[in-house]
């Protein structure tokens, strides 16, 4: 019992670590470019892995695609990457970038009364209070924001195919949604970090963040859409902590696990689909934000960084004038 609680606490601390700026560390950059000419009209796919506020970097890459006149044939995403993929499918990359540039904590979640009161109670009373709570945070502000910014009708009519993954807690299986089946509930489910946000019920399933079952839906996109090239955005830095204390150690462990999963799936994609040119795009400098750290200025910096990296990488791959 104590081991399970310790593991849950470790994950929760890693996800909610956003009380201060992350330490600046050097990170390996990577645009897997090189000679790879493809014929005009080839089918490009883009995978958005999300990562909370780190997904602002992905929005910058979406903006670079738009500025170069590159329209993907298909996009996929989980977690906050699901929002990015859906907005790209809707043909709204500029609106997506503007959304991230102005995003604040109060636009994403509110603190329920139970969470506020729980913070005022002595430690021995906190567990009984939270045992019956549905979640620590209320994502209603995020839902209202997305409803204002996203027209699902544009997604349904879009020539850009979209794949959004949620995870079903009852079956333990991924729940995919496409242009025809994606609803606001389904999108919110993919954004729902279990424990932080309440479970979303869709067609009898208890749905949460798709990253629980698949960090980046690379293989799922290739299995459902014929593509010639796939760009996988890896927004997780693999950098050592400045000191071996609790928070940086947990953050480092989570970054390693998530990043390696994405890279492993990219390599599997190359093996299973040898006819597809799979490229991984990494940030050229540290993102220096934590998943729940929502500051418009910092997120704007990530959008700008993603745009610069995207223009450079896409140019190296032969896109643009």
mmCIF file of C-alpha atoms in Angstrom:
data_model
loop_
_atom_site.group_PDB
_atom_site.id
_atom_site.type_symbol
_atom_site.label_atom_id
_atom_site.label_comp_id
_atom_site.label_asym_id
_atom_site.label_seq_id
_atom_site.Cartn_x
_atom_site.Cartn_y
_atom_site.Cartn_z
ATOM 1 C CA UNK A 1 0.000 0.000 0.000
ATOM 2 C CA UNK A 2 2.759 2.430 0.946
ATOM 3 C CA UNK A 3 4.660 1.591 -2.245
ATOM 4 C CA UNK A 4 1.601 2.297 -4.401
ATOM 5 C CA UNK A 5 1.011 5.607 -2.647
ATOM 6 C CA UNK A 6 4.659 6.568 -3.060
ATOM 7 C CA UNK A 7 4.521 5.787 -6.781
ATOM 8 C CA UNK A 8 1.343 7.807 -7.202
ATOM 9 C CA UNK A 9 2.873 10.702 -5.282
ATOM 10 C CA UNK A 10 5.970 10.590 -7.494
ATOM 11 C CA UNK A 11 3.895 10.845 -10.663
ATOM 12 C CA UNK A 12 1.707 13.604 -9.230
ATOM 13 C CA UNK A 13 4.698 15.653 -8.130
ATOM 14 C CA UNK A 14 6.286 15.303 -11.544
ATOM 15 C CA UNK A 15 3.119 16.386 -13.312
ATOM 16 C CA UNK A 16 2.324 19.283 -11.018
ATOM 17 C CA UNK A 17 5.829 20.650 -10.618
ATOM 18 C CA UNK A 18 5.205 24.166 -11.807
ATOM 19 C CA UNK A 19 5.761 26.384 -8.818
ATOM 20 C CA UNK A 20 8.915 27.980 -10.154
ATOM 21 C CA UNK A 21 10.905 28.315 -13.356
ATOM 22 C CA UNK A 22 12.672 25.173 -14.450
ATOM 23 C CA UNK A 23 16.438 25.322 -14.330
ATOM 24 C CA UNK A 24 18.102 26.265 -17.600
ATOM 25 C CA UNK A 25 20.118 23.343 -18.929
ATOM 26 C CA UNK A 26 21.701 22.640 -22.299
ATOM 27 C CA UNK A 27 19.680 20.186 -24.370
ATOM 28 C CA UNK A 28 20.512 18.358 -27.573
ATOM 29 C CA UNK A 29 18.814 19.897 -30.569
ATOM 30 C CA UNK A 30 17.770 17.779 -33.454
ATOM 31 C CA UNK A 31 16.224 18.213 -36.821
ATOM 32 C CA UNK A 32 16.754 14.888 -38.500
ATOM 33 C CA UNK A 33 17.358 16.425 -41.877
ATOM 34 C CA UNK A 34 19.559 15.260 -44.689
ATOM 35 C CA UNK A 35 19.094 14.321 -48.323
ATOM 36 C CA UNK A 36 15.586 12.989 -48.674
ATOM 37 C CA UNK A 37 13.895 14.448 -51.735
ATOM 38 C CA UNK A 38 10.249 13.559 -52.073
ATOM 39 C CA UNK A 39 8.026 14.191 -55.087
ATOM 40 C CA UNK A 40 5.736 17.183 -55.171
ATOM 41 C CA UNK A 41 2.376 16.333 -53.685
ATOM 42 C CA UNK A 42 3.739 13.776 -51.234
ATOM 43 C CA UNK A 43 1.668 13.023 -48.146
ATOM 44 C CA UNK A 44 3.039 14.516 -44.925
ATOM 45 C CA UNK A 45 1.918 13.549 -41.440
ATOM 46 C CA UNK A 46 2.689 15.391 -38.191
ATOM 47 C CA UNK A 47 2.539 13.923 -34.681
ATOM 48 C CA UNK A 48 2.016 16.255 -31.710
ATOM 49 C CA UNK A 49 2.975 14.585 -28.419
ATOM 50 C CA UNK A 50 1.858 17.406 -26.128
ATOM 51 C CA UNK A 51 3.268 17.657 -22.626
ATOM 52 C CA UNK A 52 1.112 20.338 -21.014
ATOM 53 C CA UNK A 53 2.562 23.799 -21.518
ATOM 54 C CA UNK A 54 5.464 22.339 -23.532
ATOM 55 C CA UNK A 55 2.992 21.940 -26.405
ATOM 56 C CA UNK A 56 3.338 25.672 -27.093
ATOM 57 C CA UNK A 57 6.543 24.675 -28.900
ATOM 58 C CA UNK A 58 4.493 22.449 -31.206
ATOM 59 C CA UNK A 59 2.180 25.357 -31.992
ATOM 60 C CA UNK A 60 5.208 27.237 -33.308
ATOM 61 C CA UNK A 61 6.031 24.362 -35.649
ATOM 62 C CA UNK A 62 2.425 24.348 -36.854
ATOM 63 C CA UNK A 63 2.840 28.054 -37.584
ATOM 64 C CA UNK A 64 6.019 27.364 -39.572
ATOM 65 C CA UNK A 65 4.178 24.789 -41.678
ATOM 66 C CA UNK A 66 1.483 27.349 -42.389
ATOM 67 C CA UNK A 67 3.952 30.094 -43.322
ATOM 68 C CA UNK A 68 5.653 27.764 -45.785
ATOM 69 C CA UNK A 69 2.330 26.781 -47.307
ATOM 70 C CA UNK A 70 2.689 23.158 -46.194
ATOM 71 C CA UNK A 71 -0.646 21.446 -45.539
ATOM 72 C CA UNK A 72 -0.277 18.040 -43.860
ATOM 73 C CA UNK A 73 -2.331 15.153 -45.133
ATOM 74 C CA UNK A 74 -2.852 13.908 -41.569
ATOM 75 C CA UNK A 75 -2.100 14.975 -38.004
ATOM 76 C CA UNK A 76 -2.295 13.154 -34.685
ATOM 77 C CA UNK A 77 -1.996 14.078 -31.041
ATOM 78 C CA UNK A 78 -2.517 13.132 -27.435
ATOM 79 C CA UNK A 79 -2.860 15.301 -24.343
ATOM 80 C CA UNK A 80 -2.243 18.979 -25.178
ATOM 81 C CA UNK A 81 -0.922 17.744 -28.514
ATOM 82 C CA UNK A 82 -4.492 16.672 -29.296
ATOM 83 C CA UNK A 83 -5.553 20.318 -29.137
ATOM 84 C CA UNK A 84 -2.705 21.300 -31.457
ATOM 85 C CA UNK A 85 -3.538 18.569 -33.962
ATOM 86 C CA UNK A 86 -7.227 19.459 -33.945
ATOM 87 C CA UNK A 87 -6.587 23.165 -34.490
ATOM 88 C CA UNK A 88 -4.252 22.354 -37.387
ATOM 89 C CA UNK A 89 -6.906 20.112 -38.918
ATOM 90 C CA UNK A 90 -9.365 22.989 -38.557
ATOM 91 C CA UNK A 91 -6.993 25.204 -40.558
ATOM 92 C CA UNK A 92 -6.337 27.505 -37.592
ATOM 93 C CA UNK A 93 -2.557 27.473 -36.930
ATOM 94 C CA UNK A 94 -2.402 31.241 -36.437
ATOM 95 C CA UNK A 95 -5.259 31.162 -33.943
ATOM 96 C CA UNK A 96 -3.550 28.245 -32.204
ATOM 97 C CA UNK A 97 -0.308 30.205 -31.833
ATOM 98 C CA UNK A 98 -2.202 33.237 -30.527
ATOM 99 C CA UNK A 99 -4.013 31.041 -28.003
ATOM 100 C CA UNK A 100 -0.750 29.730 -26.575
ATOM 101 C CA UNK A 101 0.844 33.188 -26.485
ATOM 102 C CA UNK A 102 -1.896 34.524 -24.208
ATOM 103 C CA UNK A 103 -2.636 31.434 -22.110
ATOM 104 C CA UNK A 104 -2.723 31.898 -18.342
ATOM 105 C CA UNK A 105 -3.251 29.473 -15.491
ATOM 106 C CA UNK A 106 -6.793 30.726 -14.910
ATOM 107 C CA UNK A 107 -7.589 29.950 -18.560
ATOM 108 C CA UNK A 108 -6.735 26.290 -17.962
ATOM 109 C CA UNK A 109 -8.048 25.287 -14.558
ATOM 110 C CA UNK A 110 -9.661 26.518 -11.368
ATOM 111 C CA UNK A 111 -9.252 25.228 -7.838
ATOM 112 C CA UNK A 112 -12.389 23.446 -6.562
ATOM 113 C CA UNK A 113 -13.527 24.331 -3.069
ATOM 114 C CA UNK A 114 -12.462 20.917 -1.809
ATOM 115 C CA UNK A 115 -8.907 21.468 -3.014
ATOM 116 C CA UNK A 116 -8.774 24.910 -1.411
ATOM 117 C CA UNK A 117 -10.138 23.639 1.897
ATOM 118 C CA UNK A 118 -7.890 20.591 1.755
ATOM 119 C CA UNK A 119 -4.892 22.879 1.650
ATOM 120 C CA UNK A 120 -6.011 24.451 4.922
ATOM 121 C CA UNK A 121 -6.482 21.182 6.804
ATOM 122 C CA UNK A 122 -3.890 19.414 8.922
ATOM 123 C CA UNK A 123 -2.154 16.564 7.133
ATOM 124 C CA UNK A 124 -4.069 13.755 8.849
ATOM 125 C CA UNK A 125 -7.364 15.124 7.494
ATOM 126 C CA UNK A 126 -6.262 15.689 3.896
ATOM 127 C CA UNK A 127 -6.494 12.057 2.712
ATOM 128 C CA UNK A 128 -10.128 11.559 3.856
ATOM 129 C CA UNK A 129 -11.126 14.790 2.093
ATOM 130 C CA UNK A 130 -9.492 13.909 -1.233
ATOM 131 C CA UNK A 131 -10.498 10.235 -1.142
ATOM 132 C CA UNK A 132 -13.990 11.165 -2.349
ATOM 133 C CA UNK A 133 -12.980 14.007 -4.669
ATOM 134 C CA UNK A 134 -13.273 13.480 -8.433
ATOM 135 C CA UNK A 135 -10.139 15.530 -9.141
ATOM 136 C CA UNK A 136 -7.791 18.108 -7.697
ATOM 137 C CA UNK A 137 -8.485 20.728 -10.380
ATOM 138 C CA UNK A 138 -11.468 21.967 -12.387
ATOM 139 C CA UNK A 139 -10.795 22.179 -16.169
ATOM 140 C CA UNK A 140 -14.001 24.106 -16.957
ATOM 141 C CA UNK A 141 -12.038 27.254 -17.930
ATOM 142 C CA UNK A 142 -10.073 25.254 -20.504
ATOM 143 C CA UNK A 143 -13.222 23.780 -22.004
ATOM 144 C CA UNK A 144 -14.815 27.225 -22.331
ATOM 145 C CA UNK A 145 -11.651 28.560 -23.955
ATOM 146 C CA UNK A 146 -11.528 25.741 -26.508
ATOM 147 C CA UNK A 147 -15.222 26.103 -27.295
ATOM 148 C CA UNK A 148 -14.585 29.761 -28.137
ATOM 149 C CA UNK A 149 -11.525 29.053 -30.272
ATOM 150 C CA UNK A 150 -12.356 25.796 -32.070
ATOM 151 C CA UNK A 151 -15.072 25.118 -34.639
ATOM 152 C CA UNK A 152 -15.502 21.354 -34.812
ATOM 153 C CA UNK A 153 -17.521 21.822 -37.988
ATOM 154 C CA UNK A 154 -14.305 22.934 -39.699
ATOM 155 C CA UNK A 155 -12.594 19.787 -38.450
ATOM 156 C CA UNK A 156 -15.331 17.546 -39.841
ATOM 157 C CA UNK A 157 -15.128 19.256 -43.242
ATOM 158 C CA UNK A 158 -11.326 19.426 -43.335
ATOM 159 C CA UNK A 159 -9.248 17.548 -45.917
ATOM 160 C CA UNK A 160 -6.583 17.192 -43.202
ATOM 161 C CA UNK A 161 -7.215 13.910 -41.409
ATOM 162 C CA UNK A 162 -6.954 14.046 -37.624
ATOM 163 C CA UNK A 163 -6.365 11.298 -35.072
ATOM 164 C CA UNK A 164 -6.873 12.059 -31.377
ATOM 165 C CA UNK A 165 -6.247 9.401 -28.740
ATOM 166 C CA UNK A 166 -7.821 9.123 -25.313
ATOM 167 C CA UNK A 167 -7.384 6.283 -22.827
ATOM 168 C CA UNK A 168 -10.313 4.248 -21.484
ATOM 169 C CA UNK A 169 -9.782 3.483 -17.807
ATOM 170 C CA UNK A 170 -12.382 0.693 -17.878
ATOM 171 C CA UNK A 171 -10.926 -1.304 -20.760
ATOM 172 C CA UNK A 172 -7.337 -0.107 -20.473
ATOM 173 C CA UNK A 173 -7.345 0.457 -24.226
ATOM 174 C CA UNK A 174 -6.813 3.543 -26.407
ATOM 175 C CA UNK A 175 -9.907 5.244 -27.784
ATOM 176 C CA UNK A 176 -9.226 6.865 -31.160
ATOM 177 C CA UNK A 177 -11.284 9.719 -32.578
ATOM 178 C CA UNK A 178 -11.172 11.113 -36.102
ATOM 179 C CA UNK A 179 -12.713 13.991 -38.049
ATOM 180 C CA UNK A 180 -16.158 12.392 -37.979
ATOM 181 C CA UNK A 181 -16.212 11.186 -34.367
ATOM 182 C CA UNK A 182 -14.266 13.867 -32.494
ATOM 183 C CA UNK A 183 -16.433 15.775 -30.021
ATOM 184 C CA UNK A 184 -15.619 18.364 -27.392
ATOM 185 C CA UNK A 185 -15.942 15.671 -24.717
ATOM 186 C CA UNK A 186 -13.504 13.426 -26.589
ATOM 187 C CA UNK A 187 -10.988 16.246 -26.983
ATOM 188 C CA UNK A 188 -11.272 17.183 -23.314
ATOM 189 C CA UNK A 189 -10.774 13.524 -22.417
ATOM 190 C CA UNK A 190 -7.427 13.465 -24.219
ATOM 191 C CA UNK A 191 -6.462 16.572 -22.226
ATOM 192 C CA UNK A 192 -7.513 15.043 -18.895
ATOM 193 C CA UNK A 193 -4.554 14.209 -16.675
ATOM 194 C CA UNK A 194 -6.021 11.572 -14.326
ATOM 195 C CA UNK A 195 -6.269 12.767 -10.764
ATOM 196 C CA UNK A 196 -5.779 16.391 -11.729
ATOM 197 C CA UNK A 197 -8.866 16.670 -13.968
ATOM 198 C CA UNK A 198 -12.061 14.604 -13.593
ATOM 199 C CA UNK A 199 -12.680 11.590 -15.810
ATOM 200 C CA UNK A 200 -14.747 12.312 -18.947
ATOM 201 C CA UNK A 201 -17.546 9.850 -19.740
ATOM 202 C CA UNK A 202 -17.950 9.165 -23.466
ATOM 203 C CA UNK A 203 -20.200 6.358 -24.759
ATOM 204 C CA UNK A 204 -19.980 4.514 -21.454
ATOM 205 C CA UNK A 205 -16.199 4.728 -21.222
ATOM 206 C CA UNK A 206 -14.211 6.562 -18.559
ATOM 207 C CA UNK A 207 -11.753 8.501 -20.663
ATOM 208 C CA UNK A 208 -8.574 10.321 -19.685
ATOM 209 C CA UNK A 209 -5.321 11.577 -21.214
ATOM 210 C CA UNK A 210 -4.381 9.475 -24.230
ATOM 211 C CA UNK A 211 -0.745 9.673 -23.185
ATOM 212 C CA UNK A 212 -1.525 7.030 -20.562
ATOM 213 C CA UNK A 213 -1.627 4.422 -23.335
ATOM 214 C CA UNK A 214 0.408 6.151 -26.055
ATOM 215 C CA UNK A 215 2.631 9.175 -25.569
ATOM 216 C CA UNK A 216 2.797 9.990 -29.279
ATOM 217 C CA UNK A 217 0.412 8.195 -31.677
ATOM 218 C CA UNK A 218 3.087 7.650 -34.313
ATOM 219 C CA UNK A 219 2.302 4.027 -35.129
ATOM 220 C CA UNK A 220 -1.441 4.597 -34.870
ATOM 221 C CA UNK A 221 -1.316 7.362 -37.469
ATOM 222 C CA UNK A 222 0.731 5.271 -39.877
ATOM 223 C CA UNK A 223 -1.598 2.303 -39.404
ATOM 224 C CA UNK A 224 -4.620 4.327 -40.478
ATOM 225 C CA UNK A 225 -3.270 6.809 -43.034
ATOM 226 C CA UNK A 226 -0.963 6.211 -46.024
ATOM 227 C CA UNK A 227 1.894 8.712 -45.737
ATOM 228 C CA UNK A 228 5.211 9.387 -47.460
ATOM 229 C CA UNK A 229 6.837 11.376 -44.648
ATOM 230 C CA UNK A 230 6.102 11.667 -40.941
ATOM 231 C CA UNK A 231 7.366 14.471 -38.712
ATOM 232 C CA UNK A 232 7.342 13.551 -35.010
ATOM 233 C CA UNK A 233 7.762 16.485 -32.631
ATOM 234 C CA UNK A 234 9.708 15.598 -29.479
ATOM 235 C CA UNK A 235 9.292 18.413 -26.976
ATOM 236 C CA UNK A 236 10.898 16.617 -24.052
ATOM 237 C CA UNK A 237 14.423 17.607 -23.100
ATOM 238 C CA UNK A 238 16.698 14.910 -21.783
ATOM 239 C CA UNK A 239 18.906 17.014 -19.520
ATOM 240 C CA UNK A 240 20.517 16.152 -16.178
ATOM 241 C CA UNK A 241 19.216 17.773 -12.979
ATOM 242 C CA UNK A 242 21.345 20.414 -11.298
ATOM 243 C CA UNK A 243 21.168 18.486 -8.020
ATOM 244 C CA UNK A 244 19.830 15.048 -6.991
ATOM 245 C CA UNK A 245 16.901 16.319 -4.924
ATOM 246 C CA UNK A 246 13.304 15.098 -5.101
ATOM 247 C CA UNK A 247 11.688 17.419 -7.635
ATOM 248 C CA UNK A 248 14.467 17.560 -10.277
ATOM 249 C CA UNK A 249 15.033 13.796 -9.978
ATOM 250 C CA UNK A 250 11.336 13.069 -10.587
ATOM 251 C CA UNK A 251 11.215 15.527 -13.482
ATOM 252 C CA UNK A 252 14.322 13.987 -15.039
ATOM 253 C CA UNK A 253 12.935 10.451 -14.692
ATOM 254 C CA UNK A 254 9.643 11.431 -16.314
ATOM 255 C CA UNK A 255 11.374 13.260 -19.173
ATOM 256 C CA UNK A 256 13.601 10.256 -19.886
ATOM 257 C CA UNK A 257 10.687 7.817 -19.874
ATOM 258 C CA UNK A 258 8.478 9.915 -22.128
ATOM 259 C CA UNK A 259 11.232 10.897 -24.525
ATOM 260 C CA UNK A 260 12.502 7.334 -24.926
ATOM 261 C CA UNK A 261 8.987 6.077 -25.644
ATOM 262 C CA UNK A 262 8.569 8.603 -28.450
ATOM 263 C CA UNK A 263 11.987 7.790 -29.935
ATOM 264 C CA UNK A 264 11.338 4.051 -29.665
ATOM 265 C CA UNK A 265 8.067 4.374 -31.565
ATOM 266 C CA UNK A 266 9.751 6.491 -34.231
ATOM 267 C CA UNK A 267 12.338 3.734 -34.721
ATOM 268 C CA UNK A 268 9.621 1.073 -34.808
ATOM 269 C CA UNK A 269 7.818 3.145 -37.424
ATOM 270 C CA UNK A 270 10.947 3.129 -39.598
ATOM 271 C CA UNK A 271 11.130 -0.651 -39.331
ATOM 272 C CA UNK A 272 7.457 -1.344 -39.936
ATOM 273 C CA UNK A 273 6.972 1.271 -42.637
ATOM 274 C CA UNK A 274 10.250 1.407 -44.587
ATOM 275 C CA UNK A 275 8.577 3.389 -47.347
ATOM 276 C CA UNK A 276 7.840 6.287 -44.982
ATOM 277 C CA UNK A 277 10.486 8.916 -44.249
ATOM 278 C CA UNK A 278 10.187 9.326 -40.450
ATOM 279 C CA UNK A 279 11.882 12.400 -38.953
ATOM 280 C CA UNK A 280 12.063 13.537 -35.317
ATOM 281 C CA UNK A 281 12.208 17.257 -34.551
ATOM 282 C CA UNK A 282 13.607 18.337 -31.167
ATOM 283 C CA UNK A 283 13.946 21.814 -29.647
ATOM 284 C CA UNK A 284 17.197 23.600 -30.474
ATOM 285 C CA UNK A 285 17.385 24.922 -26.910
ATOM 286 C CA UNK A 286 15.851 23.994 -23.544
ATOM 287 C CA UNK A 287 12.133 24.731 -23.203
ATOM 288 C CA UNK A 288 12.551 25.541 -19.484
ATOM 289 C CA UNK A 289 8.885 25.174 -18.562
ATOM 290 C CA UNK A 290 7.037 22.591 -16.535
ATOM 291 C CA UNK A 291 3.839 20.904 -17.742
ATOM 292 C CA UNK A 292 1.445 23.029 -15.675
ATOM 293 C CA UNK A 293 3.376 26.289 -15.831
ATOM 294 C CA UNK A 294 1.168 28.626 -17.854
ATOM 295 C CA UNK A 295 2.736 32.034 -18.352
ATOM 296 C CA UNK A 296 1.916 33.877 -21.569
ATOM 297 C CA UNK A 297 5.380 35.383 -21.979
ATOM 298 C CA UNK A 298 7.146 32.050 -21.504
ATOM 299 C CA UNK A 299 4.701 30.233 -23.744
ATOM 300 C CA UNK A 300 5.162 32.914 -26.383
ATOM 301 C CA UNK A 301 8.892 32.229 -26.225
ATOM 302 C CA UNK A 302 8.187 28.554 -26.919
ATOM 303 C CA UNK A 303 5.943 29.409 -29.866
ATOM 304 C CA UNK A 304 8.715 31.579 -31.330
ATOM 305 C CA UNK A 305 11.296 28.851 -30.742
ATOM 306 C CA UNK A 306 9.088 26.245 -32.391
ATOM 307 C CA UNK A 307 8.526 28.524 -35.364
ATOM 308 C CA UNK A 308 12.283 29.108 -35.807
ATOM 309 C CA UNK A 309 13.121 25.437 -35.433
ATOM 310 C CA UNK A 310 10.263 24.497 -37.721
ATOM 311 C CA UNK A 311 11.333 26.875 -40.469
ATOM 312 C CA UNK A 312 14.918 25.637 -40.241
ATOM 313 C CA UNK A 313 13.995 21.959 -40.194
ATOM 314 C CA UNK A 314 11.369 22.194 -42.914
ATOM 315 C CA UNK A 315 13.758 24.213 -45.052
ATOM 316 C CA UNK A 316 16.405 21.516 -44.647
ATOM 317 C CA UNK A 317 13.836 18.954 -45.749
ATOM 318 C CA UNK A 318 13.147 20.881 -48.929
ATOM 319 C CA UNK A 319 9.998 22.795 -48.030
ATOM 320 C CA UNK A 320 9.524 26.457 -48.743
ATOM 321 C CA UNK A 321 10.357 28.751 -51.660
#
